[in-house]
DNA sequence: CCATTCACATAACAAGCGTTACGGTTATGT
DNA sequence: ACATAACCGTAACGCTTGTTATGTGAATGG
């Protein structure tokens, strides 16, 4: 029973949504053609039409992860330190959608670490993310809202902190509810803000 | 061709080592009965003798991860802040073995997040880890080497930081060589050490 | 010393996987 | 209007997976 009207773009979106639902439920390890097909109410024949091979499905899933992460509703950026804080808060699993996205993100690490090519791609991606954060840090420093110091180092530290907080919050959501996460991030930023009088 | 001398314990260790090698090479997603069997130079019959079902193999692999992480050669602990630093340094992938262990650790998160029971177990495990760190933090506070403040909060923050640093170092080992990791951790600790004069 | 249990190999099983071939509709272009 | 291509279901393929049944030689114990 093929589609009566060939709304191809809409069907493509349906496929993506089915992929996303499978990822949210089973993670990357459970991403299988038949799982996506039944989630979509279709068969594997449809999927092989859109994705010649499994690796293409996985690639699409990774694209989807990128794209939905990028398209997340961001809070008002502000300037200086406020922009840094906003950027970091945007990463944390503070909403249900952000939690789902982060859960998929973490589960993709198994696949990525097993494939050197994917691993390298991830390294570049995180490097770019650190660069963006570094610019925000540098801007905050110019405003005098952050003490001087290598902005790249500060950015790398902040990214580490947020990344680890994501993982912990995913495993223990009741121990790390949104207020707690915000609290911890603010602790981190407060410690960062304060200049360090003693020479090392 | 069964073993001539029934060195059962030794064989058990051989099995564990084969499991570990498979995990290091393929991650948790590649942990399969036949992979372990061929790595061991045996058949699946042996494995089903030791592990009635696959879940038992996975459980054993997780135990192995726990146990080898716990048995890692630790640096001299010291007291107060030095003990905190030592405990955090012990987590980072600063050696080849620690890197392998951490790689397996991260790859286990996909499996763990897909299974609610495992997920809860992990939450407890990380909770205990935070508790231990909290005690070290509290001890450092009593020595005056860390400013006052909720030790649980400080411990949670430190654990987040180190955890995220582990992930970043795994994906970009050349960008996060051991000296860089140590540097970043020391930055974090330095910011933590300094008391915060302004009331919020 | 012999029966029983243990410690495996061997081999097959059903289920699930990605992949492929093929057939029938529906749209598209000429 | 008709050939062609796109779209998608059906069905099967070969492979890998976990699991199970059966056999066999070594260890064990009464």
Tab-separated table of C-alpha atoms (C1' of nucleotides) in Angstrom:
chain	number	residue	atom	x	y	z
A	1	UNK	CA	0.000	0.000	0.000
A	2	UNK	CA	2.273	2.807	-1.177
A	3	UNK	CA	1.641	6.418	-0.401
A	4	UNK	CA	-1.144	7.900	-2.524
A	5	UNK	CA	0.428	11.341	-2.649
A	6	UNK	CA	4.209	11.401	-2.857
A	7	UNK	CA	4.989	13.889	-0.153
A	8	UNK	CA	8.577	12.938	-0.234
A	9	UNK	CA	9.928	15.535	2.139
A	10	UNK	CA	7.291	14.695	4.710
A	11	UNK	CA	8.143	11.026	4.443
A	12	UNK	CA	11.788	11.835	4.946
A	13	UNK	CA	10.879	13.655	8.140
A	14	UNK	CA	8.826	10.681	9.262
A	15	UNK	CA	11.839	8.436	8.753
A	16	UNK	CA	14.042	10.769	10.757
A	17	UNK	CA	11.532	10.891	13.573
A	18	UNK	CA	11.315	7.116	13.664
A	19	UNK	CA	15.105	6.921	13.838
A	20	UNK	CA	15.091	9.430	16.662
A	21	UNK	CA	12.480	7.535	18.628
A	22	UNK	CA	14.443	4.309	18.282
A	23	UNK	CA	17.609	6.058	19.419
A	24	UNK	CA	15.873	7.568	22.422
A	25	UNK	CA	14.447	4.208	23.431
A	26	UNK	CA	17.266	1.794	22.660
A	27	UNK	CA	20.328	3.913	22.094
A	28	UNK	CA	22.765	3.507	19.258
A	29	UNK	CA	23.267	-0.147	20.085
A	30	UNK	CA	19.621	-0.828	19.346
A	31	UNK	CA	19.516	1.070	16.085
A	32	UNK	CA	18.422	-1.606	13.644
A	33	UNK	CA	16.653	-1.499	10.310
A	34	UNK	CA	13.696	-3.482	11.520
A	35	UNK	CA	13.327	-1.429	14.686
A	36	UNK	CA	13.142	1.764	12.668
A	37	UNK	CA	10.819	0.145	10.150
A	38	UNK	CA	8.296	-1.080	12.707
A	39	UNK	CA	8.529	2.244	14.542
A	40	UNK	CA	7.629	3.839	11.233
A	41	UNK	CA	4.957	1.304	10.375
A	42	UNK	CA	6.851	0.271	7.276
A	43	UNK	CA	9.266	-2.431	6.168
A	44	UNK	CA	12.997	-2.677	5.633
A	45	UNK	CA	12.422	-2.201	1.916
A	46	UNK	CA	11.617	1.444	2.522
A	47	UNK	CA	14.753	1.985	4.542
A	48	UNK	CA	17.079	0.388	2.039
A	49	UNK	CA	15.566	2.793	-0.453
A	50	UNK	CA	16.629	5.760	1.660
A	51	UNK	CA	19.832	4.237	3.032
A	52	UNK	CA	21.714	1.902	0.683
A	53	UNK	CA	23.614	0.381	3.591
A	54	UNK	CA	23.527	0.344	7.358
A	55	UNK	CA	26.444	2.731	7.649
A	56	UNK	CA	24.329	5.323	5.844
A	57	UNK	CA	21.626	4.912	8.450
A	58	UNK	CA	24.174	5.384	11.205
A	59	UNK	CA	25.595	8.415	9.436
A	60	UNK	CA	22.115	9.862	9.151
A	61	UNK	CA	21.519	9.210	12.823
A	62	UNK	CA	24.713	11.067	13.707
A	63	UNK	CA	23.704	13.929	11.434
A	64	UNK	CA	20.340	13.970	13.127
A	65	UNK	CA	22.040	14.182	16.501
A	66	UNK	CA	24.177	17.093	15.323
A	67	UNK	CA	21.287	18.869	13.756
A	68	UNK	CA	18.867	18.517	16.653
A	69	UNK	CA	21.557	19.523	19.109
A	70	UNK	CA	22.261	22.612	17.034
A	71	UNK	CA	18.568	23.397	16.681
A	72	UNK	CA	17.902	23.207	20.397
A	73	UNK	CA	16.093	26.280	21.726
A	74	UNK	CA	18.835	28.443	23.195
A	75	UNK	CA	18.379	30.844	26.025
A	76	UNK	CA	19.135	34.535	25.543
A	77	UNK	CA	22.889	34.734	25.193
A	78	UNK	CA	23.755	38.065	26.790
A	79	UNK	CA	27.371	39.171	26.798
A	80	UNK	CA	30.571	38.296	28.588
A	81	UNK	CA	30.292	35.840	31.422
A	82	UNK	CA	26.537	35.612	30.987
A	83	UNK	CA	27.082	34.333	27.454
A	84	UNK	CA	29.487	31.682	28.725
A	85	UNK	CA	26.994	30.606	31.353
A	86	UNK	CA	24.187	30.477	28.812
A	87	UNK	CA	26.246	28.381	26.417
A	88	UNK	CA	27.079	25.904	29.154
A	89	UNK	CA	23.517	25.739	30.448
A	90	UNK	CA	22.373	24.975	26.922
A	91	UNK	CA	24.400	21.774	27.017
A	92	UNK	CA	23.029	20.406	30.279
A	93	UNK	CA	20.035	18.014	30.366
A	94	UNK	CA	17.695	20.502	31.999
A	95	UNK	CA	14.654	19.611	29.924
A	96	UNK	CA	13.155	16.341	28.789
A	97	UNK	CA	14.206	16.907	25.187
A	98	UNK	CA	17.713	17.869	26.184
A	99	UNK	CA	17.886	14.729	28.318
A	100	UNK	CA	16.844	12.553	25.399
A	101	UNK	CA	19.346	14.234	23.157
A	102	UNK	CA	22.149	13.842	25.676
A	103	UNK	CA	21.250	10.233	26.273
A	104	UNK	CA	21.576	9.534	22.569
A	105	UNK	CA	24.768	11.533	22.498
A	106	UNK	CA	26.405	9.487	25.233
A	107	UNK	CA	25.254	6.228	23.721
A	108	UNK	CA	26.902	7.223	20.453
A	109	UNK	CA	30.304	7.215	22.114
A	110	UNK	CA	30.466	3.442	22.068
A	111	UNK	CA	29.979	3.391	18.313
A	112	UNK	CA	32.345	6.322	17.840
A	113	UNK	CA	35.184	4.926	19.942
A	114	UNK	CA	35.033	1.616	18.075
A	115	UNK	CA	35.496	3.362	14.718
A	116	UNK	CA	38.712	5.399	14.324
A	117	UNK	CA	37.231	7.525	11.536
A	118	UNK	CA	34.198	8.436	13.622
A	119	UNK	CA	36.450	8.981	16.591
A	120	UNK	CA	38.483	11.514	14.663
A	121	UNK	CA	35.349	13.252	13.495
A	122	UNK	CA	34.187	13.555	17.077
A	123	UNK	CA	37.548	14.946	18.117
A	124	UNK	CA	37.215	17.676	15.496
A	125	UNK	CA	33.647	18.397	16.528
A	126	UNK	CA	34.518	18.785	20.174
A	127	UNK	CA	37.532	20.847	19.190
A	128	UNK	CA	35.280	23.272	17.338
A	129	UNK	CA	32.951	23.374	20.306
A	130	UNK	CA	35.890	24.272	22.539
A	131	UNK	CA	36.952	26.980	20.091
A	132	UNK	CA	33.535	28.585	20.239
A	133	UNK	CA	33.620	28.470	24.001
A	134	UNK	CA	37.133	29.907	23.956
A	135	UNK	CA	35.886	32.941	22.038
A	136	UNK	CA	33.140	33.513	24.583
A	137	UNK	CA	35.680	33.202	27.388
A	138	UNK	CA	38.018	35.667	25.675
A	139	UNK	CA	35.154	38.118	25.267
A	140	UNK	CA	34.315	37.812	28.949
A	141	UNK	CA	37.944	38.428	29.791
A	142	UNK	CA	37.989	41.602	27.730
A	143	UNK	CA	34.997	42.805	29.672
A	144	UNK	CA	36.884	42.106	32.864
A	145	UNK	CA	34.304	39.533	33.949
A	146	UNK	CA	36.832	36.740	33.914
A	147	UNK	CA	40.420	36.947	35.130
A	148	UNK	CA	43.211	36.779	32.556
A	149	UNK	CA	44.659	33.441	31.583
A	150	UNK	CA	44.794	31.209	28.550
A	151	UNK	CA	41.187	31.225	27.299
A	152	UNK	CA	41.702	27.863	25.608
A	153	UNK	CA	42.585	26.287	28.927
A	154	UNK	CA	39.594	27.806	30.637
A	155	UNK	CA	37.331	26.671	27.808
A	156	UNK	CA	38.690	23.127	27.910
A	157	UNK	CA	38.138	22.995	31.658
A	158	UNK	CA	34.607	24.323	31.411
A	159	UNK	CA	33.731	21.892	28.650
A	160	UNK	CA	35.081	19.032	30.726
A	161	UNK	CA	33.039	20.088	33.693
A	162	UNK	CA	29.792	20.347	31.766
A	163	UNK	CA	30.397	17.125	29.888
A	164	UNK	CA	30.967	15.196	33.081
A	165	UNK	CA	27.933	16.772	34.668
A	166	UNK	CA	25.866	15.599	31.704
A	167	UNK	CA	26.963	12.016	32.232
A	168	UNK	CA	26.301	12.086	35.960
A	169	UNK	CA	22.906	13.680	35.500
A	170	UNK	CA	21.928	11.040	32.964
A	171	UNK	CA	22.722	8.195	35.319
A	172	UNK	CA	21.283	9.799	38.444
A	173	UNK	CA	18.578	12.232	37.364
A	174	UNK	CA	17.062	12.332	40.828
A	175	UNK	CA	20.415	13.234	42.363
A	176	UNK	CA	21.021	15.905	39.723
A	177	UNK	CA	17.734	17.692	39.077
A	178	UNK	CA	17.911	20.896	37.032
A	179	UNK	CA	18.344	23.185	40.064
A	180	UNK	CA	21.247	21.048	41.288
A	181	UNK	CA	22.929	21.119	37.901
A	182	UNK	CA	22.561	24.890	37.709
A	183	UNK	CA	23.876	25.211	41.226
A	184	UNK	CA	26.943	23.125	40.479
A	185	UNK	CA	27.663	25.016	37.280
A	186	UNK	CA	27.358	28.312	39.147
A	187	UNK	CA	29.764	27.020	41.769
A	188	UNK	CA	32.199	26.246	39.017
A	189	UNK	CA	31.803	29.632	37.375
A	190	UNK	CA	32.104	31.420	40.717
A	191	UNK	CA	35.412	29.709	41.397
A	192	UNK	CA	36.487	30.598	37.890
A	193	UNK	CA	35.591	34.245	38.221
A	194	UNK	CA	37.629	34.929	41.260
A	195	UNK	CA	41.181	36.084	40.453
A	196	UNK	CA	44.021	34.292	42.067
A	197	UNK	CA	46.238	36.649	44.063
A	198	UNK	CA	49.111	34.384	45.004
A	199	UNK	CA	51.795	33.896	42.398
A	200	UNK	CA	52.296	30.269	41.737
B	1	UNK	CA	41.086	-31.932	24.113
B	2	UNK	CA	40.376	-30.954	27.712
B	3	UNK	CA	42.950	-29.595	30.056
B	4	UNK	CA	45.301	-32.289	31.396
B	5	UNK	CA	45.609	-30.657	34.794
B	6	UNK	CA	42.470	-29.017	36.074
B	7	UNK	CA	43.852	-25.661	37.037
B	8	UNK	CA	40.432	-24.234	37.347
B	9	UNK	CA	41.334	-20.907	38.841
B	10	UNK	CA	43.954	-20.307	36.175
B	11	UNK	CA	41.436	-21.049	33.461
B	12	UNK	CA	39.023	-18.617	35.033
B	13	UNK	CA	41.698	-15.954	34.832
B	14	UNK	CA	42.303	-16.827	31.190
B	15	UNK	CA	38.639	-16.326	30.466
B	16	UNK	CA	38.648	-12.951	32.193
B	17	UNK	CA	41.691	-11.860	30.232
B	18	UNK	CA	40.080	-12.869	26.965
B	19	UNK	CA	36.982	-10.885	27.893
B	20	UNK	CA	39.153	-7.895	28.714
B	21	UNK	CA	41.002	-8.083	25.412
B	22	UNK	CA	37.755	-8.224	23.482
B	23	UNK	CA	36.419	-5.253	25.420
B	24	UNK	CA	39.550	-3.247	24.792
B	25	UNK	CA	39.450	-4.009	21.084
B	26	UNK	CA	35.752	-3.828	20.291
B	27	UNK	CA	34.091	-2.221	23.262
B	28	UNK	CA	30.960	-3.465	24.961
B	29	UNK	CA	29.083	-3.473	21.684
B	30	UNK	CA	31.474	-6.083	20.313
B	31	UNK	CA	31.348	-8.325	23.351
B	32	UNK	CA	30.123	-11.604	21.872
B	33	UNK	CA	30.475	-15.208	22.938
B	34	UNK	CA	32.346	-16.227	19.819
B	35	UNK	CA	34.685	-13.241	19.968
B	36	UNK	CA	35.689	-14.162	23.501
B	37	UNK	CA	35.940	-17.839	22.588
B	38	UNK	CA	38.257	-17.327	19.622
B	39	UNK	CA	40.277	-14.834	21.643
B	40	UNK	CA	40.648	-17.594	24.193
B	41	UNK	CA	41.309	-20.303	21.619
B	42	UNK	CA	38.232	-22.209	22.742
B	43	UNK	CA	34.594	-22.608	21.737
B	44	UNK	CA	31.295	-21.236	22.919
B	45	UNK	CA	30.733	-24.456	24.829
B	46	UNK	CA	33.344	-23.400	27.355
B	47	UNK	CA	31.741	-20.016	27.869
B	48	UNK	CA	28.242	-21.352	28.378
B	49	UNK	CA	29.778	-23.551	31.022
B	50	UNK	CA	31.051	-20.517	32.907
B	51	UNK	CA	28.199	-18.162	32.030
B	52	UNK	CA	24.740	-19.724	31.726
B	53	UNK	CA	23.480	-16.769	29.707
B	54	UNK	CA	24.800	-13.731	27.931
B	55	UNK	CA	23.716	-11.388	30.690
B	56	UNK	CA	26.035	-13.260	33.023
B	57	UNK	CA	28.908	-12.596	30.675
B	58	UNK	CA	28.014	-8.920	30.600
B	59	UNK	CA	27.729	-8.878	34.375
B	60	UNK	CA	31.137	-10.499	34.645
B	61	UNK	CA	32.559	-7.926	32.236
B	62	UNK	CA	31.160	-5.135	34.389
B	63	UNK	CA	32.585	-6.778	37.497
B	64	UNK	CA	35.900	-7.037	35.724
B	65	UNK	CA	35.759	-3.353	34.905
B	66	UNK	CA	35.031	-2.532	38.535
B	67	UNK	CA	37.706	-4.788	39.830
B	68	UNK	CA	40.475	-3.689	37.465
B	69	UNK	CA	39.591	-0.071	38.041
B	70	UNK	CA	39.825	-0.637	41.775
B	71	UNK	CA	43.077	-2.574	41.428
B	72	UNK	CA	44.758	0.134	39.400
B	73	UNK	CA	48.136	1.112	40.810
B	74	UNK	CA	47.408	4.187	42.887
B	75	UNK	CA	49.840	6.952	43.550
B	76	UNK	CA	50.825	7.814	47.100
B	77	UNK	CA	47.725	9.289	48.651
B	78	UNK	CA	49.100	11.875	51.050
B	79	UNK	CA	46.663	13.870	53.164
B	80	UNK	CA	44.191	16.673	52.708
B	81	UNK	CA	44.178	18.352	49.344
B	82	UNK	CA	47.006	16.132	48.114
B	83	UNK	CA	44.814	13.107	48.711
B	84	UNK	CA	41.997	14.675	46.711
B	85	UNK	CA	44.378	15.443	43.878
B	86	UNK	CA	45.795	11.931	43.951
B	87	UNK	CA	42.335	10.376	43.860
B	88	UNK	CA	41.345	12.485	40.876
B	89	UNK	CA	44.605	11.847	39.047
B	90	UNK	CA	44.034	8.123	39.529
B	91	UNK	CA	40.881	8.383	37.429
B	92	UNK	CA	42.412	10.152	34.435
B	93	UNK	CA	43.734	8.213	31.428
B	94	UNK	CA	47.347	9.085	32.064
B	95	UNK	CA	48.744	5.650	31.226
B	96	UNK	CA	48.022	3.160	28.472
B	97	UNK	CA	46.275	0.778	30.853
B	98	UNK	CA	44.190	3.541	32.350
B	99	UNK	CA	43.255	4.635	28.845
B	100	UNK	CA	42.127	1.137	27.918
B	101	UNK	CA	40.154	0.866	31.127
B	102	UNK	CA	38.498	4.228	30.589
B	103	UNK	CA	37.695	3.405	27.000
B	104	UNK	CA	35.895	0.281	28.128
B	105	UNK	CA	34.217	2.255	30.862
B	106	UNK	CA	32.796	4.833	28.479
B	107	UNK	CA	31.691	2.178	26.019
B	108	UNK	CA	29.749	0.492	28.802
B	109	UNK	CA	27.515	3.511	29.170
B	110	UNK	CA	25.548	2.627	26.059
B	111	UNK	CA	24.702	-0.778	27.483
B	112	UNK	CA	24.023	0.670	30.914
B	113	UNK	CA	21.726	3.458	29.745
B	114	UNK	CA	19.642	1.000	27.714
B	115	UNK	CA	18.984	-1.178	30.776
B	116	UNK	CA	17.208	0.545	33.688
B	117	UNK	CA	18.535	-1.980	36.196
B	118	UNK	CA	22.109	-1.466	35.106
B	119	UNK	CA	21.515	2.238	35.006
B	120	UNK	CA	20.441	2.223	38.629
B	121	UNK	CA	23.444	0.158	39.580
B	122	UNK	CA	25.703	2.695	37.932
B	123	UNK	CA	23.969	5.519	39.737
B	124	UNK	CA	24.692	3.805	43.053
B	125	UNK	CA	28.284	3.156	42.058
B	126	UNK	CA	28.955	6.742	41.112
B	127	UNK	CA	27.162	7.839	44.247
B	128	UNK	CA	29.556	5.792	46.352
B	129	UNK	CA	32.460	7.206	44.418
B	130	UNK	CA	31.226	10.706	45.171
B	131	UNK	CA	30.856	9.809	48.833
B	132	UNK	CA	34.460	8.707	49.036
B	133	UNK	CA	35.559	11.884	47.358
B	134	UNK	CA	33.367	13.870	49.727
B	135	UNK	CA	35.201	12.395	52.697
B	136	UNK	CA	38.533	13.375	51.216
B	137	UNK	CA	37.223	16.864	50.561
B	138	UNK	CA	35.927	17.140	54.124
B	139	UNK	CA	39.302	16.032	55.456
B	140	UNK	CA	41.042	18.661	53.349
B	141	UNK	CA	38.626	21.253	54.686
B	142	UNK	CA	39.429	20.312	58.255
B	143	UNK	CA	43.088	20.806	57.477
B	144	UNK	CA	42.241	24.230	56.130
B	145	UNK	CA	43.468	23.285	52.683
B	146	UNK	CA	40.076	23.773	51.135
B	147	UNK	CA	37.639	26.571	51.965
B	148	UNK	CA	34.447	25.712	53.831
B	149	UNK	CA	31.349	24.778	51.894
B	150	UNK	CA	29.197	21.709	51.350
B	151	UNK	CA	31.756	18.933	50.728
B	152	UNK	CA	29.189	16.938	48.770
B	153	UNK	CA	28.793	19.782	46.319
B	154	UNK	CA	32.509	20.166	45.904
B	155	UNK	CA	32.901	16.430	45.416
B	156	UNK	CA	30.138	16.305	42.817
B	157	UNK	CA	31.746	19.157	40.931
B	158	UNK	CA	35.177	17.590	41.012
B	159	UNK	CA	33.836	14.257	39.862
B	160	UNK	CA	32.030	15.935	36.992
B	161	UNK	CA	35.173	17.728	35.964
B	162	UNK	CA	37.327	14.619	35.948
B	163	UNK	CA	34.682	12.535	34.221
B	164	UNK	CA	34.337	15.026	31.411
B	165	UNK	CA	38.082	15.303	31.091
B	166	UNK	CA	38.251	11.529	30.690
B	167	UNK	CA	35.809	11.623	27.798
B	168	UNK	CA	37.581	14.475	26.040
B	169	UNK	CA	40.968	12.849	26.486
B	170	UNK	CA	39.681	9.595	25.023
B	171	UNK	CA	38.427	11.260	21.883
B	172	UNK	CA	41.381	13.615	21.427
B	173	UNK	CA	44.410	12.004	23.067
B	174	UNK	CA	46.817	14.228	21.173
B	175	UNK	CA	45.014	17.349	22.365
B	176	UNK	CA	44.931	16.052	25.952
B	177	UNK	CA	48.265	14.378	26.662
B	178	UNK	CA	49.002	13.524	30.305
B	179	UNK	CA	50.705	16.851	31.086
B	180	UNK	CA	47.717	18.754	29.703
B	181	UNK	CA	45.287	16.709	31.753
B	182	UNK	CA	47.328	17.286	34.897
B	183	UNK	CA	47.530	20.978	34.095
B	184	UNK	CA	43.785	21.286	33.651
B	185	UNK	CA	43.095	19.392	36.846
B	186	UNK	CA	45.498	21.632	38.739
B	187	UNK	CA	43.762	24.676	37.299
B	188	UNK	CA	40.514	23.331	38.622
B	189	UNK	CA	41.934	22.573	42.047
B	190	UNK	CA	43.608	25.967	42.223
B	191	UNK	CA	40.313	27.717	41.551
B	192	UNK	CA	38.727	25.491	44.171
B	193	UNK	CA	41.324	26.227	46.797
B	194	UNK	CA	40.987	29.933	46.730
B	195	UNK	CA	38.393	31.221	49.189
B	196	UNK	CA	35.723	33.487	47.932
B	197	UNK	CA	35.642	36.803	49.742
B	198	UNK	CA	32.602	38.477	48.212
B	199	UNK	CA	29.270	37.450	49.603
B	200	UNK	CA	26.956	36.468	46.848
C	1	DC	C1'	37.711	-49.720	40.946
C	2	DC	C1'	33.964	-48.088	39.295
C	3	DA	C1'	30.138	-44.700	39.139
C	4	DT	C1'	29.472	-40.036	39.034
C	5	DT	C1'	30.455	-35.505	38.235
C	6	DC	C1'	33.065	-32.042	36.019
C	7	DA	C1'	34.978	-29.586	32.011
C	8	DC	C1'	34.968	-29.007	27.862
C	9	DA	C1'	34.242	-29.818	22.269
C	10	DT	C1'	30.931	-30.537	18.686
C	11	DA	C1'	27.053	-29.440	16.405
C	12	DA	C1'	22.826	-27.946	15.617
C	13	DC	C1'	18.952	-24.713	16.586
C	14	DA	C1'	15.833	-20.577	16.110
C	15	DA	C1'	15.957	-15.756	15.983
C	16	DG	C1'	17.670	-11.570	14.429
C	17	DC	C1'	20.710	-9.092	11.573
C	18	DG	C1'	21.953	-6.513	6.977
C	19	DT	C1'	21.447	-7.200	2.270
C	20	DT	C1'	19.425	-8.356	-2.206
C	21	DA	C1'	16.133	-9.582	-5.866
C	22	DC	C1'	11.846	-8.856	-7.605
C	23	DG	C1'	7.127	-7.261	-8.351
C	24	DG	C1'	3.673	-3.988	-8.389
C	25	DT	C1'	2.059	0.878	-7.854
C	26	DT	C1'	2.488	5.636	-8.442
C	27	DA	C1'	4.578	9.668	-10.354
C	28	DT	C1'	7.228	11.918	-14.261
C	29	DG	C1'	8.754	13.329	-18.586
C	30	DT	C1'	8.139	13.392	-23.578
D	1	DA	C1'	-0.492	8.155	-23.882
D	2	DC	C1'	3.117	5.571	-23.035
D	3	DA	C1'	7.853	4.443	-21.590
D	4	DT	C1'	10.635	5.248	-17.764
D	5	DA	C1'	11.874	6.037	-13.365
D	6	DA	C1'	10.907	6.525	-8.486
D	7	DC	C1'	8.760	4.427	-4.454
D	8	DC	C1'	7.949	0.731	-1.484
D	9	DG	C1'	6.156	-3.949	-0.029
D	10	DT	C1'	7.299	-8.962	-0.159
D	11	DA	C1'	10.249	-12.453	0.406
D	12	DA	C1'	14.177	-14.664	0.608
D	13	DC	C1'	19.233	-14.972	1.112
D	14	DG	C1'	23.520	-15.694	3.960
D	15	DC	C1'	25.498	-14.545	8.139
D	16	DT	C1'	25.950	-13.899	13.085
D	17	DT	C1'	23.962	-14.146	17.363
D	18	DG	C1'	22.645	-16.628	21.895
D	19	DT	C1'	21.131	-20.938	23.331
D	20	DT	C1'	20.705	-25.900	23.784
D	21	DA	C1'	21.507	-30.947	23.301
D	22	DT	C1'	24.667	-34.458	23.131
D	23	DG	C1'	28.994	-36.737	23.462
D	24	DT	C1'	33.565	-37.644	25.596
D	25	DG	C1'	37.603	-37.831	28.210
D	26	DA	C1'	39.464	-36.493	32.630
D	27	DA	C1'	38.922	-35.868	37.591
D	28	DT	C1'	36.777	-37.402	41.898
D	29	DG	C1'	35.000	-39.856	45.607
D	30	DG	C1'	33.112	-43.729	48.083
